[in-house]
């Protein structure tokens, strides 16, 4: 996963509360191999009718090249399916701006390079109002945690560790590996202080049993 610190792209407003993970990607599509891409499944049952035809006035069709999505509170609530994040990323979305997110969805987002930028309700109102005039570019800076739309600058909230992971392109394993020297030093000190607590390498009991039986 590639890290990033700034992103500029067209923004689209999805003026809905409680967009849950089943809306982001209906469960029936989750058996599809990820290698085939999940982008076409994003918000499938909202942006397509029962025959699979596009709903022309759905926001994502009005700004087909959008990479920044603005929505309302409780975005990504519901089940913990990581496929909801896959659908957004494969569609081309790199930033979701909302007042609040489902906890697991937000964590999954960061592990896949997608920024869950949390702003106030008032800021969402202001951005959605500006986008009513048509597509506009929005710039996001992870370093100073700001969002810029025209002459408007907004601050967003992001956990410090999540900021580090996104900038460096790290998942949870990469984050742990970054502390491997400190982990090794702690282990060495712990072994010295409590040698009885560290398992000693054992003989392979199956091999030992065969050897005993052969005597």
Coordinates of N, CA and C in Angstrom, one line a residue, residues 2-95:
X2 N 0.6 2.2 -0.9 CA 1.4 3.4 -1.0 C 0.9 4.4 0.0
X3 N 1.8 5.1 0.6 CA 1.4 6.2 1.5 C 1.2 7.5 0.8
X4 N 0.6 8.4 1.4 CA 0.3 9.7 0.8 C 0.2 10.8 1.9
X5 N 0.5 12.0 1.6 CA 0.3 13.1 2.5 C -0.7 14.2 2.1
X6 N -0.8 14.3 0.7 CA -1.8 15.3 0.2 C -2.5 14.6 -0.9
X7 N -3.8 15.1 -1.1 CA -4.6 14.6 -2.2 C -5.5 15.7 -2.7
X8 N -5.6 15.9 -4.0 CA -6.5 16.9 -4.5 C -7.4 16.2 -5.6
X9 N -8.7 16.3 -5.5 CA -9.6 15.7 -6.4 C -10.9 16.3 -6.4
X10 N -11.8 15.9 -7.3 CA -13.2 16.3 -7.4 C -13.9 15.7 -6.2
X11 N -14.8 16.5 -5.6 CA -15.6 16.0 -4.5 C -17.1 15.8 -4.9
X12 N -17.7 14.8 -4.3 CA -19.1 14.6 -4.6 C -19.8 14.4 -3.2
X13 N -21.0 15.0 -3.1 CA -21.8 14.9 -1.9 C -22.8 13.8 -1.9
X14 N -22.8 12.9 -0.9 CA -23.8 11.9 -0.7 C -24.6 12.3 0.5
X15 N -25.6 13.1 0.3 CA -26.3 13.8 1.4 C -27.3 12.8 2.1
X16 N -26.6 11.8 2.8 CA -27.4 10.8 3.6 C -26.8 10.5 4.9
X17 N -27.6 10.3 5.9 CA -27.1 9.8 7.2 C -27.1 8.2 7.2
X18 N -26.3 7.6 8.1 CA -26.4 6.2 8.3 C -26.2 5.4 7.1
X19 N -25.2 5.7 6.2 CA -24.9 4.9 5.1 C -24.1 3.7 5.6
X20 N -24.7 2.6 5.7 CA -24.1 1.4 6.3 C -23.3 0.6 5.3
X21 N -22.6 -0.4 5.8 CA -21.8 -1.2 5.0 C -22.5 -2.1 4.0
X22 N -23.8 -2.4 4.3 CA -24.6 -3.2 3.4 C -25.1 -2.3 2.2
X23 N -25.2 -1.0 2.5 CA -25.5 -0.1 1.4 C -24.2 0.1 0.5
X24 N -23.1 0.2 1.2 CA -21.8 0.4 0.5 C -21.5 -0.8 -0.5
X25 N -21.8 -2.0 0.0 CA -21.6 -3.1 -0.9 C -22.6 -4.2 -0.4
X26 N -23.7 -4.5 -1.1 CA -24.6 -5.6 -0.7 C -23.9 -6.9 -0.6
X27 N -24.3 -7.7 0.4 CA -23.6 -8.9 0.7 C -23.5 -9.9 -0.5
X28 N -24.5 -9.9 -1.4 CA -24.5 -10.9 -2.5 C -23.3 -10.7 -3.4
X29 N -22.6 -9.6 -3.3 CA -21.5 -9.4 -4.2 C -20.1 -9.8 -3.6
X30 N -20.2 -10.1 -2.3 CA -18.9 -10.3 -1.6 C -18.2 -11.7 -1.9
X31 N -18.8 -12.5 -2.7 CA -18.2 -13.8 -3.1 C -17.3 -13.5 -4.4
X32 N -17.4 -12.4 -4.9 CA -16.6 -12.0 -6.1 C -15.1 -11.9 -5.7
X33 N -14.2 -12.5 -6.4 CA -12.8 -12.3 -6.1 C -12.4 -10.8 -6.1
X34 N -11.6 -10.4 -5.1 CA -11.1 -9.0 -5.1 C -10.4 -8.6 -6.4
X35 N -9.7 -9.6 -7.0 CA -8.9 -9.3 -8.2 C -9.8 -8.8 -9.3
X36 N -11.1 -9.1 -9.3 CA -12.0 -8.6 -10.3 C -12.4 -7.2 -10.1
X37 N -12.1 -6.6 -8.9 CA -12.5 -5.3 -8.6 C -13.9 -5.2 -8.0
X38 N -14.1 -4.3 -7.0 CA -15.4 -4.1 -6.3 C -16.0 -2.8 -6.6
X39 N -15.4 -2.0 -7.5 CA -15.9 -0.6 -7.7 C -17.3 -0.6 -8.3
X40 N -17.7 -1.5 -9.1 CA -19.0 -1.5 -9.7 C -20.1 -1.8 -8.7
X41 N -19.7 -2.4 -7.6 CA -20.7 -2.8 -6.6 C -21.0 -1.7 -5.6
X42 N -20.2 -0.6 -5.6 CA -20.3 0.5 -4.6 C -21.7 1.1 -4.7
X43 N -22.4 1.1 -3.6 CA -23.8 1.7 -3.5 C -24.7 1.2 -4.6
X44 N -24.5 -0.1 -4.9 CA -25.2 -0.7 -6.1 C -26.7 -0.5 -6.0
X45 N -27.3 -0.8 -4.9 CA -28.8 -0.8 -4.8 C -29.4 0.6 -4.7
X46 N -28.5 1.6 -4.5 CA -28.9 3.0 -4.5 C -28.7 3.7 -5.9
X47 N -27.6 3.3 -6.5 CA -27.4 4.0 -7.8 C -27.8 3.3 -9.0
X48 N -28.4 2.0 -8.8 CA -29.0 1.3 -9.9 C -30.4 0.8 -9.5
X49 N -31.2 0.7 -10.5 CA -32.6 0.3 -10.3 C -32.6 -1.3 -10.2
X50 N -33.8 -1.8 -10.1 CA -34.0 -3.3 -9.9 C -33.6 -4.1 -11.1
X51 N -33.5 -3.4 -12.3 CA -33.0 -4.1 -13.5 C -31.5 -3.9 -13.8
X52 N -30.8 -3.2 -12.8 CA -29.4 -3.0 -12.9 C -29.0 -1.8 -13.8
X53 N -30.0 -0.9 -14.1 CA -29.8 0.3 -14.9 C -29.4 1.4 -14.0
X54 N -28.6 2.3 -14.4 CA -28.2 3.5 -13.6 C -29.4 4.4 -13.3
X55 N -29.4 4.9 -12.1 CA -30.3 5.9 -11.6 C -29.7 7.3 -12.0
X56 N -30.1 7.9 -13.1 CA -29.4 9.1 -13.6 C -29.0 10.2 -12.7
X57 N -29.9 10.5 -11.7 CA -29.7 11.6 -10.8 C -28.9 11.3 -9.6
X58 N -28.4 10.0 -9.5 CA -27.6 9.6 -8.3 C -26.3 10.4 -8.3
X59 N -25.8 10.9 -7.2 CA -24.7 11.8 -7.2 C -23.4 11.3 -7.8
X60 N -23.1 10.0 -7.7 CA -21.9 9.5 -8.2 C -21.9 9.5 -9.8
X61 N -23.0 9.6 -10.4 CA -23.1 9.7 -11.8 C -22.9 11.1 -12.3
X62 N -23.2 12.1 -11.4 CA -23.0 13.5 -11.7 C -21.6 13.9 -11.7
X63 N -20.8 13.2 -10.8 CA -19.3 13.5 -10.7 C -18.6 12.1 -10.8
X64 N -18.5 11.5 -12.0 CA -18.0 10.2 -12.2 C -16.5 10.0 -11.8
X65 N -15.8 11.1 -11.9 CA -14.4 11.0 -11.5 C -14.0 11.5 -10.1
X66 N -15.0 11.6 -9.3 CA -14.8 12.0 -7.9 C -13.9 11.1 -7.2
X67 N -13.0 11.6 -6.3 CA -12.2 10.8 -5.5 C -12.3 11.2 -4.0
X68 N -13.2 12.2 -3.7 CA -13.5 12.6 -2.4 C -15.0 12.6 -2.2
X69 N -15.5 11.9 -1.2 CA -16.9 11.7 -0.9 C -17.2 12.4 0.4
X70 N -18.3 13.3 0.4 CA -18.7 14.0 1.6 C -20.1 13.4 1.9
X71 N -20.3 13.0 3.2 CA -21.5 12.4 3.6 C -21.9 12.8 5.0
X72 N -23.0 12.2 5.5 CA -23.5 12.6 6.8 C -23.0 11.7 7.9
X73 N -23.5 11.9 9.1 CA -23.1 11.2 10.3 C -23.3 9.6 10.2
X74 N -22.5 8.9 10.9 CA -22.6 7.5 11.0 C -22.3 6.8 9.7
X75 N -21.4 7.3 9.0 CA -21.0 6.6 7.7 C -20.2 5.4 8.0
X76 N -20.6 4.3 7.3 CA -19.9 3.0 7.4 C -20.3 2.2 8.7
X77 N -21.5 2.5 9.2 CA -22.0 1.7 10.3 C -22.4 0.3 9.8
X78 N -22.9 -0.5 10.8 CA -23.3 -1.8 10.4 C -22.3 -2.9 10.5
X79 N -22.3 -3.9 9.7 CA -21.4 -5.0 9.8 C -20.0 -4.6 9.5
X80 N -19.0 -5.5 9.9 CA -17.6 -5.2 9.9 C -17.0 -5.5 8.5
X81 N -17.8 -5.7 7.5 CA -17.2 -6.2 6.2 C -16.2 -5.2 5.6
X82 N -15.0 -5.7 5.4 CA -13.9 -4.8 4.8 C -14.2 -4.6 3.4
X83 N -15.0 -5.4 2.8 CA -15.4 -5.2 1.4 C -16.0 -3.9 1.1
X84 N -16.6 -3.3 2.1 CA -17.2 -1.9 1.9 C -16.1 -0.9 1.6
X85 N -15.0 -1.1 2.2 CA -13.8 -0.2 1.9 C -13.2 -0.5 0.6
X86 N -13.2 -1.8 0.3 CA -12.7 -2.2 -1.1 C -13.5 -1.6 -2.2
X87 N -14.8 -1.5 -2.0 CA -15.7 -1.0 -3.0 C -15.4 0.5 -3.2
X88 N -15.2 1.2 -2.1 CA -14.9 2.7 -2.2 C -13.5 2.9 -2.9
X89 N -12.5 2.2 -2.5 CA -11.2 2.3 -3.0 C -11.1 1.9 -4.5
X90 N -11.8 0.8 -4.8 CA -11.8 0.3 -6.2 C -12.6 1.3 -7.1
X91 N -13.5 2.0 -6.6 CA -14.3 3.0 -7.4 C -13.4 4.2 -7.6
X92 N -12.4 4.4 -6.8 CA -11.5 5.6 -6.9 C -11.6 6.6 -5.8
X93 N -12.4 6.3 -4.8 CA -12.5 7.2 -3.6 C -11.3 7.1 -2.7
X94 N -10.7 8.2 -2.4 CA -9.5 8.2 -1.5 C -9.7 8.9 -0.2
X95 N -10.8 9.7 -0.1 CA -11.1 10.4 1.1 C -12.6 10.4 1.3

